[in-house]
Tab-separated table of C-alpha atoms in Angstrom:
chain	number	residue	atom	x	y	z
E	23	GLU	CA	8.081	21.746	22.663
E	24	VAL	CA	8.563	18.804	24.883
E	25	ALA	CA	6.339	18.000	28.040
E	26	GLU	CA	7.777	17.265	31.501
E	27	SER	CA	6.836	13.606	31.064
E	28	GLU	CA	8.674	13.260	27.761
E	29	LEU	CA	12.328	12.697	26.674
E	30	ALA	CA	13.696	14.296	23.529
E	31	GLY	CA	17.014	14.033	21.888
E	32	ASP	CA	19.104	12.721	18.891
E	33	VAL	CA	19.914	9.053	18.781
E	34	SER	CA	22.841	7.385	16.947
E	35	PHE	CA	23.673	3.624	16.515
E	36	HIS	CA	27.217	2.320	16.252
E	37	GLY	CA	28.656	-0.996	15.428
E	38	GLU	CA	31.052	-3.003	17.647
E	39	ASP	CA	33.970	-1.370	15.605
E	40	GLY	CA	32.582	2.186	16.532
E	41	ARG	CA	31.496	3.201	13.169
E	42	ALA	CA	28.045	4.840	12.857
E	43	ILE	CA	25.264	2.593	11.555
E	44	ALA	CA	22.292	4.956	11.677
E	45	SER	CA	21.047	8.076	13.347
E	46	ALA	CA	17.727	9.630	14.101
E	47	ASP	CA	17.362	13.335	15.053
E	48	GLY	CA	14.522	14.770	17.128
E	49	VAL	CA	13.395	11.588	18.634
E	50	VAL	CA	10.567	12.140	21.262
E	51	CYS	CA	9.763	9.350	23.858
E	52	ARG	CA	6.400	9.527	25.472
E	53	PRO	CA	4.790	7.410	28.249
E	54	VAL	CA	2.279	5.037	26.899
E	55	GLY	CA	0.026	4.656	29.931
E	56	ALA	CA	-2.565	2.062	30.520
E	57	ILE	CA	-4.145	0.326	27.471
E	58	ASP	CA	-7.825	-0.559	27.599
E	59	PRO	CA	-7.976	-3.659	25.437
E	60	VAL	CA	-11.706	-3.585	24.953
E	61	ARG	CA	-11.513	0.000	23.773
E	62	ARG	CA	-8.671	-0.799	21.428
E	63	ALA	CA	-10.749	-3.742	20.094
E	64	ARG	CA	-13.602	-1.319	19.339
E	65	ASP	CA	-11.129	0.737	17.195
E	66	TRP	CA	-9.917	-2.207	15.269
E	67	LEU	CA	-13.156	-4.081	14.354
E	68	VAL	CA	-14.261	-3.254	10.819
E	69	ARG	CA	-16.447	-4.942	8.191
E	70	LEU	CA	-16.589	-4.781	4.317
E	71	GLU	CA	-19.661	-2.772	3.028
E	72	TRP	CA	-20.623	-2.213	-0.475
E	73	ARG	CA	-21.578	1.585	-0.762
E	74	GLU	CA	-23.688	2.715	-3.636
E	75	LEU	CA	-21.598	4.796	-6.189
E	76	GLY	CA	-24.480	5.872	-8.216
E	77	ARG	CA	-26.374	4.562	-11.330
E	78	ALA	CA	-24.412	2.584	-14.043
E	79	SER	CA	-24.015	4.502	-17.229
E	80	PHE	CA	-24.894	2.530	-20.462
E	81	ARG	CA	-23.701	5.499	-22.550
E	82	GLY	CA	-20.368	6.653	-23.706
E	83	ALA	CA	-17.291	4.749	-24.719
E	84	PRO	CA	-13.580	4.536	-23.458
E	85	PRO	CA	-11.158	6.944	-24.982
E	86	ALA	CA	-10.076	6.084	-28.500
E	87	THR	CA	-6.388	6.848	-27.726
E	88	GLY	CA	-4.469	3.645	-27.610
E	89	ALA	CA	-5.709	0.036	-28.223
E	90	TRP	CA	-8.023	-1.777	-26.071
E	91	ILE	CA	-6.864	-5.429	-25.469
E	92	LEU	CA	-9.733	-7.871	-24.870
E	93	LEU	CA	-9.075	-11.305	-23.457
E	94	PRO	CA	-12.433	-12.623	-24.528
E	95	ASP	CA	-14.903	-14.971	-22.912
E	96	ARG	CA	-17.360	-17.343	-24.598
E	97	THR	CA	-20.611	-15.912	-23.262
E	98	GLY	CA	-20.890	-12.948	-25.610
E	99	VAL	CA	-19.732	-10.037	-23.425
E	100	SER	CA	-16.398	-9.403	-25.006
E	101	ALA	CA	-18.001	-9.487	-28.499
E	102	ALA	CA	-20.600	-6.915	-27.438
E	103	LEU	CA	-18.007	-4.854	-25.755
E	104	ALA	CA	-15.764	-4.958	-28.785
E	105	ASP	CA	-18.629	-3.734	-30.987
E	106	ARG	CA	-19.294	-0.751	-28.706
E	107	LEU	CA	-15.613	0.180	-28.673
E	108	ARG	CA	-15.260	0.014	-32.412
E	109	GLU	CA	-18.547	2.030	-32.890
E	110	HIS	CA	-16.688	4.817	-31.030
E	111	GLY	CA	-13.614	4.630	-32.959
E	112	ALA	CA	-11.436	2.629	-30.719
E	113	ASN	CA	-8.727	0.145	-31.822
E	114	VAL	CA	-9.612	-3.324	-30.425
E	115	VAL	CA	-7.186	-6.126	-30.208
E	116	GLU	CA	-8.784	-9.539	-29.305
E	117	VAL	CA	-6.405	-12.238	-27.866
E	118	PRO	CA	-8.442	-15.541	-27.829
E	119	SER	CA	-5.824	-17.341	-25.892
E	120	GLY	CA	-2.340	-16.884	-24.430
E	121	VAL	CA	-0.963	-13.374	-23.399
E	122	PRO	CA	-1.112	-10.299	-25.504
E	123	PRO	CA	1.747	-9.333	-27.817
E	124	ARG	CA	4.291	-7.086	-26.313
E	125	GLU	CA	3.983	-4.433	-29.058
E	126	ALA	CA	0.292	-4.234	-28.332
E	127	LEU	CA	0.787	-3.972	-24.580
E	128	ARG	CA	3.210	-0.997	-25.068
E	129	GLU	CA	0.597	1.095	-26.893
E	130	ALA	CA	-2.560	-0.208	-25.046
E	131	ALA	CA	-4.965	2.109	-23.187
E	132	GLY	CA	-6.376	-0.809	-21.355
E	133	VAL	CA	-6.475	-4.579	-20.919
E	134	VAL	CA	-9.807	-6.164	-20.217
E	135	HIS	CA	-9.620	-9.691	-18.797
E	136	LEU	CA	-13.036	-11.444	-19.437
E	137	ARG	CA	-11.957	-15.131	-19.638
E	138	ALA	CA	-13.287	-15.961	-16.157
E	139	LEU	CA	-16.870	-15.283	-17.513
E	140	SER	CA	-16.657	-18.620	-19.334
E	141	GLY	CA	-16.625	-20.471	-16.109
E	142	GLU	CA	-13.188	-22.125	-16.608
E	143	ASP	CA	-11.399	-23.958	-13.760
E	144	ALA	CA	-10.395	-21.513	-10.913
E	145	GLY	CA	-6.792	-22.425	-11.041
E	146	ALA	CA	-6.611	-21.963	-14.805
E	147	ASN	CA	-8.153	-18.417	-14.336
E	148	VAL	CA	-5.552	-17.323	-11.888
E	149	ALA	CA	-2.663	-18.762	-13.977
E	150	ASP	CA	-3.997	-16.999	-16.988
E	151	LEU	CA	-4.400	-13.601	-15.152
E	152	LEU	CA	-0.975	-14.055	-13.690
E	153	ALA	CA	0.588	-14.584	-17.135
E	154	THR	CA	-1.261	-11.407	-18.336
E	155	VAL	CA	0.108	-9.447	-15.533
E	156	GLN	CA	3.645	-10.609	-16.003
E	157	ALA	CA	3.477	-9.932	-19.779
E	158	THR	CA	2.141	-6.424	-19.225
E	159	LEU	CA	4.840	-5.540	-16.716
E	160	ALA	CA	7.557	-7.139	-18.996
E	161	ALA	CA	6.334	-4.818	-21.949
E	162	GLY	CA	8.234	-2.041	-20.267
E	163	SER	CA	5.741	0.690	-21.046
E	164	ARG	CA	6.275	3.971	-19.327
E	165	ARG	CA	2.494	4.190	-18.591
E	166	PRO	CA	1.213	0.630	-18.410
E	167	PRO	CA	-2.399	-0.019	-19.536
E	168	ARG	CA	-5.022	-0.158	-16.930
E	169	LEU	CA	-5.970	-3.829	-16.067
E	170	TRP	CA	-9.554	-4.579	-15.769
E	171	ILE	CA	-10.560	-7.970	-14.293
E	172	VAL	CA	-14.227	-8.835	-15.074
E	173	THR	CA	-16.198	-11.553	-13.318
E	174	ARG	CA	-19.834	-12.514	-12.785
E	175	GLY	CA	-21.397	-13.395	-9.501
E	176	ALA	CA	-17.967	-13.667	-7.687
E	177	VAL	CA	-19.161	-11.275	-5.093
E	178	ARG	CA	-22.275	-12.038	-3.021
E	179	LEU	CA	-23.878	-9.020	-1.418
E	180	PRO	CA	-26.400	-9.642	1.402
E	181	GLU	CA	-29.388	-9.140	-0.842
E	182	ASP	CA	-28.104	-11.510	-3.524
E	183	ALA	CA	-29.952	-14.869	-3.902
E	184	PHE	CA	-27.405	-16.620	-6.145
E	185	ALA	CA	-24.495	-18.888	-5.064
E	186	THR	CA	-21.113	-17.405	-5.336
E	187	ALA	CA	-19.042	-18.203	-8.527
E	188	LEU	CA	-16.071	-19.591	-6.976
E	189	ALA	CA	-14.147	-19.616	-10.279
E	190	GLY	CA	-14.406	-15.903	-10.434
E	191	SER	CA	-13.807	-15.279	-6.665
E	192	THR	CA	-10.307	-16.556	-6.967
E	193	LEU	CA	-9.513	-13.597	-9.397
E	194	TRP	CA	-10.631	-11.263	-6.552
E	195	GLY	CA	-8.355	-12.984	-4.172
E	196	PHE	CA	-5.651	-12.472	-6.670
E	197	GLY	CA	-6.544	-8.913	-7.747
E	198	ARG	CA	-6.803	-7.348	-4.350
E	199	PRO	CA	-3.108	-7.751	-3.305
E	200	LEU	CA	-2.163	-7.047	-6.917
E	201	ALA	CA	-3.474	-3.591	-6.421
E	202	GLN	CA	-1.002	-3.054	-3.522
E	203	GLU	CA	2.011	-4.785	-5.260
E	204	HIS	CA	1.490	-3.091	-8.699
E	205	PRO	CA	-0.572	0.113	-8.227
E	206	GLU	CA	0.831	1.285	-11.644
E	207	LEU	CA	-1.526	-1.092	-13.396
E	208	LEU	CA	-4.690	0.147	-11.528
E	209	PRO	CA	-5.983	-3.383	-11.256
E	210	THR	CA	-9.829	-2.929	-11.325
E	211	LEU	CA	-12.135	-5.686	-10.249
E	212	VAL	CA	-15.617	-5.696	-11.786
E	213	ASP	CA	-18.291	-8.069	-10.920
E	214	LEU	CA	-21.244	-8.209	-13.301
E	215	ASP	CA	-24.856	-8.934	-12.285
E	216	PRO	CA	-25.781	-12.570	-12.831
E	217	ALA	CA	-29.385	-11.475	-13.263
E	218	GLU	CA	-28.582	-9.513	-16.383
E	219	ALA	CA	-28.312	-10.784	-19.969
E	220	ALA	CA	-25.042	-12.487	-20.380
E	221	SER	CA	-24.099	-10.639	-23.606
E	222	ASP	CA	-25.100	-7.073	-22.157
E	223	ALA	CA	-21.904	-5.155	-22.212
E	224	GLY	CA	-23.502	-1.790	-21.629
E	225	PRO	CA	-22.658	-1.439	-17.829
E	226	LEU	CA	-19.142	-2.541	-18.489
E	227	SER	CA	-18.573	-0.159	-21.359
E	228	GLY	CA	-19.830	2.702	-19.147
E	229	LEU	CA	-17.318	1.801	-16.503
E	230	LEU	CA	-14.501	1.849	-19.012
E	231	ALA	CA	-15.610	5.190	-20.304
E	232	SER	CA	-15.845	6.697	-16.849
E	233	GLY	CA	-12.405	5.336	-15.570
E	234	GLY	CA	-12.268	6.728	-12.067
E	235	GLU	CA	-10.362	5.649	-9.002
E	236	GLU	CA	-12.528	2.804	-7.735
E	237	LEU	CA	-10.690	-0.466	-7.804
E	238	GLN	CA	-13.432	-2.811	-6.636
E	239	ILE	CA	-16.905	-2.422	-8.263
E	240	VAL	CA	-19.863	-4.443	-8.144
E	241	LEU	CA	-22.800	-4.029	-10.669
E	242	ARG	CA	-26.330	-4.986	-9.688
E	243	GLY	CA	-28.931	-3.864	-12.157
E	244	ARG	CA	-28.216	-0.237	-12.841
E	245	VAL	CA	-26.345	0.406	-9.561
E	246	ARG	CA	-22.719	0.504	-9.068
E	247	ARG	CA	-21.373	-0.288	-5.580
E	248	GLY	CA	-17.760	0.156	-4.254
E	249	ALA	CA	-16.009	-1.597	-1.337
E	250	ARG	CA	-15.642	0.380	1.849
E	251	LEU	CA	-14.280	-0.662	5.244
E	252	VAL	CA	-16.525	0.747	8.021
E	253	ARG	CA	-16.278	0.566	11.777
E	254	THR	CA	-18.685	-1.925	13.347
E	255	PRO	CA	-19.624	-2.044	17.091
E	256	LEU	CA	-18.133	-4.744	19.172
E	257	PRO	CA	-20.895	-7.382	19.862
E	258	ALA	CA	-21.799	-7.835	23.383
E	259	ALA	CA	-20.251	-11.100	24.646
E	260	PRO	CA	-22.325	-13.160	27.109
E	261	PRO	CA	-20.626	-13.593	30.560
E	262	ALA	CA	-18.321	-16.591	30.693
E	263	THR	CA	-19.497	-19.432	32.764
E	264	PHE	CA	-18.039	-22.974	33.238
E	265	ASP	CA	-19.634	-26.311	34.016
E	266	SER	CA	-18.950	-27.427	37.490
E	267	ASP	CA	-19.421	-31.089	36.591
E	268	VAL	CA	-16.420	-31.466	34.040
E	269	THR	CA	-12.691	-31.103	34.293
E	270	TYR	CA	-10.841	-28.409	32.374
E	271	LEU	CA	-7.334	-28.934	31.187
E	272	VAL	CA	-5.041	-25.869	31.323
E	273	THR	CA	-1.606	-26.282	29.679
E	274	GLY	CA	1.046	-24.065	31.046
E	275	GLY	CA	-1.208	-23.873	34.149
E	276	LEU	CA	1.552	-23.701	36.801
E	277	GLY	CA	3.117	-20.551	35.436
E	278	GLY	CA	1.912	-17.091	36.144
E	279	ILE	CA	-0.553	-16.629	33.260
E	280	GLY	CA	-1.819	-20.287	33.844
E	281	ARG	CA	-2.543	-19.651	37.411
E	282	ALA	CA	-4.441	-16.408	36.684
E	283	LEU	CA	-6.482	-18.281	34.150
E	284	ALA	CA	-7.247	-20.928	36.633
E	285	GLY	CA	-8.333	-18.456	39.167
E	286	TRP	CA	-10.554	-16.610	36.669
E	287	MET	CA	-12.206	-19.938	35.602
E	288	ALA	CA	-12.753	-20.960	39.210
E	289	GLU	CA	-14.475	-17.593	39.895
E	290	ARG	CA	-16.992	-18.412	36.972
E	291	GLY	CA	-17.907	-21.848	37.996
E	292	ALA	CA	-15.053	-24.213	37.157
E	293	ARG	CA	-14.725	-26.779	40.136
E	294	HIS	CA	-12.350	-29.292	38.541
E	295	LEU	CA	-8.968	-28.191	37.040
E	296	ALA	CA	-6.098	-30.065	35.632
E	297	LEU	CA	-3.083	-27.891	35.419
E	298	VAL	CA	-0.074	-29.092	33.381
E	299	GLY	CA	3.343	-27.429	33.392
E	300	ARG	CA	6.946	-28.237	32.411
E	301	ARG	CA	8.370	-27.264	35.820
E	302	SER	CA	7.549	-28.027	39.452
E	303	PRO	CA	5.374	-25.238	40.914
E	304	ASP	CA	7.298	-22.787	43.166
E	305	GLU	CA	6.079	-21.615	46.547
E	306	VAL	CA	4.031	-18.786	44.989
E	307	ALA	CA	2.296	-21.179	42.714
E	308	LEU	CA	1.685	-23.660	45.494
E	309	ALA	CA	0.082	-20.952	47.704
E	310	ALA	CA	-2.096	-19.835	44.774
E	311	LEU	CA	-3.317	-23.349	44.099
E	312	GLU	CA	-3.969	-23.995	47.753
E	313	ALA	CA	-6.180	-20.957	47.737
E	314	LEU	CA	-8.223	-22.400	44.958
E	315	ARG	CA	-8.616	-25.549	46.810
E	316	ARG	CA	-9.861	-23.841	50.053
E	317	ALA	CA	-12.381	-21.980	47.794
E	318	GLY	CA	-13.928	-25.254	46.642
E	319	THR	CA	-11.988	-26.088	43.547
E	320	GLU	CA	-10.489	-29.391	42.986
E	321	VAL	CA	-6.896	-28.877	41.485
E	322	ALA	CA	-4.764	-31.553	40.014
E	323	MET	CA	-1.158	-30.900	38.894
E	324	PHE	CA	0.919	-32.825	36.234
E	325	GLN	CA	4.309	-32.433	34.679
């Protein structure tokens, strides 16, 4: 059903030779009406918040089906994690350097990238993770293994007292768009608590066991937090005022928008304006600038 103010119909597009290029059936055109930019800005403004997901589990182990490929660190986390996995019957393949073998990737249940925990160069971390992603995709598995990217202190929460580990933060910058480009890998970013023992793999093992749909997880103590975008109120802006003792330069000031801006500035205290334009002002512009002068604003024009 179409309202009186709307237009509805079928649309077809044709090339210069008359052949049909595309068509759209049931197109409805509606009037947009006035747009309140302040109201729209309120709808657009969001912030990142880390919501509590629950207590971190230290029990359980990932499914034993398929191998777990660990790209180990030198702080002890991967060694402790490998022990936990093997205790529950999982097949663990540790790859100290380079990328995992293709055959292992085809049969893997998960790939856990822990090398950034060793504090290597940020660029080397990203290059290593990229090579791992490329090798995983090239393996050609019908069901690729889930990719877990583990850092420590790469995310700083408001209550955290430590400095952000920049070497790990680069992996978060890489992993977030990776989740959009290759959702089949379920790239999951996990940031461990710097305050916990470096070799404690309990919380990480619990995450691997639970799986789930969360792709960005921060562990702090026994609490898991997930990333959420939440709407935030638009902060009240102080009224704009201009110093009457200085000169303000407005490029494009002789055009329609520039003249409107000059008038707005004059209403808020500007008394010296230098307007620069590429063309000579027309009669409308000259009249507007003369009105500014009569109101007490000194206006200089430049081309």
